[in-house]
Tab-separated table of C-alpha atoms in Angstrom:
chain	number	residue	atom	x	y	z
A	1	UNK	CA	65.290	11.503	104.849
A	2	UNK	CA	62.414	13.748	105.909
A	3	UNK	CA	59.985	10.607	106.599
A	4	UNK	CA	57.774	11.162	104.165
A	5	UNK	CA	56.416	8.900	101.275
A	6	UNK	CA	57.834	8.711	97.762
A	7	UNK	CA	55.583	7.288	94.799
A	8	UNK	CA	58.361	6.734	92.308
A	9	UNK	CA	56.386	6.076	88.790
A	10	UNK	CA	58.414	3.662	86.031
A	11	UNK	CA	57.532	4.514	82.601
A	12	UNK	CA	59.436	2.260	80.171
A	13	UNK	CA	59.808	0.023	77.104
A	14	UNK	CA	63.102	-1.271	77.627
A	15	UNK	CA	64.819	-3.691	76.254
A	16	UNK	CA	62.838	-2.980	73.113
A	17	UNK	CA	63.438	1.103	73.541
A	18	UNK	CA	66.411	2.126	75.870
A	19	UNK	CA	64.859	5.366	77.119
A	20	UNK	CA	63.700	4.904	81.276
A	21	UNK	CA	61.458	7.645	82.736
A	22	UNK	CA	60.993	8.154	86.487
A	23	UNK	CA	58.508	10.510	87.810
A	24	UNK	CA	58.729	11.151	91.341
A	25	UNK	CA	56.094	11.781	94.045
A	26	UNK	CA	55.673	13.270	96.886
A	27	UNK	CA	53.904	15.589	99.667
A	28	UNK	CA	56.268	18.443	99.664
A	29	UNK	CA	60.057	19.378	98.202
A	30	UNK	CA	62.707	17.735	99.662
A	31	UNK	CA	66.908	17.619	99.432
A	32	UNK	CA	67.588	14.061	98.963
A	33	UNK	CA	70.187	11.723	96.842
A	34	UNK	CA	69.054	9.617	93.723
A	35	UNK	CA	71.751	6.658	92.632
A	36	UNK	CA	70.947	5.408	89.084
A	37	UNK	CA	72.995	2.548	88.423
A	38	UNK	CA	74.869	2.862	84.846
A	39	UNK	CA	75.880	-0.863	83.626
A	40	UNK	CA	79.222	-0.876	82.602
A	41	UNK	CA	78.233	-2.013	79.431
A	42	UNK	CA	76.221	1.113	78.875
A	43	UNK	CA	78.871	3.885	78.700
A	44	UNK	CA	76.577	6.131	76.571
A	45	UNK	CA	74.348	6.561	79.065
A	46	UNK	CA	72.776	10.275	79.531
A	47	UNK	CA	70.543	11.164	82.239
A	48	UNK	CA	67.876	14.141	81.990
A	49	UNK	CA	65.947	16.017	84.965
A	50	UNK	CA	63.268	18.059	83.794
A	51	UNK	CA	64.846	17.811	80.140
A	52	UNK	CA	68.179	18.911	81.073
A	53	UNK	CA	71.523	17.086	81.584
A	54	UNK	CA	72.830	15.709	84.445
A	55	UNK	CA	74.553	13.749	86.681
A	56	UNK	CA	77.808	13.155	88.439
A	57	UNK	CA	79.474	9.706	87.716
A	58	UNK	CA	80.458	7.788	90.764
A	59	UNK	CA	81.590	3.964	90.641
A	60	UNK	CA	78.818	2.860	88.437
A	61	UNK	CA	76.169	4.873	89.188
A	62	UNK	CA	75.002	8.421	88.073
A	63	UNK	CA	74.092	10.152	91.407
A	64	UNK	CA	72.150	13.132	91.428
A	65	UNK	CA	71.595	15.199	94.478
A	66	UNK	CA	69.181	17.829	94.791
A	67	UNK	CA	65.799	19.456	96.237
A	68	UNK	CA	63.255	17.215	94.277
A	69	UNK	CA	59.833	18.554	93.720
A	70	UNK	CA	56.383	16.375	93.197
A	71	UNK	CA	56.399	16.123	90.034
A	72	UNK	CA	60.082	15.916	88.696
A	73	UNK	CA	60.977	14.042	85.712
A	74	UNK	CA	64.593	11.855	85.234
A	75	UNK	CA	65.143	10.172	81.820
């Protein structure tokens, strides 16, 4: 929203591991909304920021708003 660059890193094994890390990256903090899609057929799905829990279900997706620093972590 701000116009600058995001660098969002992928760290993964899946299918053979179901954990999904994304490190994000950027020039300075911003507010800004992050939609995760959650599969239907995944209804045990838990998302992580930083190592804690979060997330607000909406239609499908896991949608977490917030002011995102370089740096932050979402498993």
């Amino acid at each position: 929203p701000q116009g600058q660059d995001l660098i969002l890193t992928t760290e993964t094994a899946y299918p053979t591991d179901g954990l999904v890390a994304l490190t994000l990256n950027m020039a300075a903090p911003e507010t800004f909304v992050l939609r995760l899609r959650k599969p239907a057929w995944s209804p045990g799905t838990v998302v992580f920021v930083n190592g804690r829990a979060m997330g607000i279900q909406e239609a499908g997706y896991v949608v977490l708003k917030r002011l995102w620093s370089p740096g932050d972590r979402v498993e």
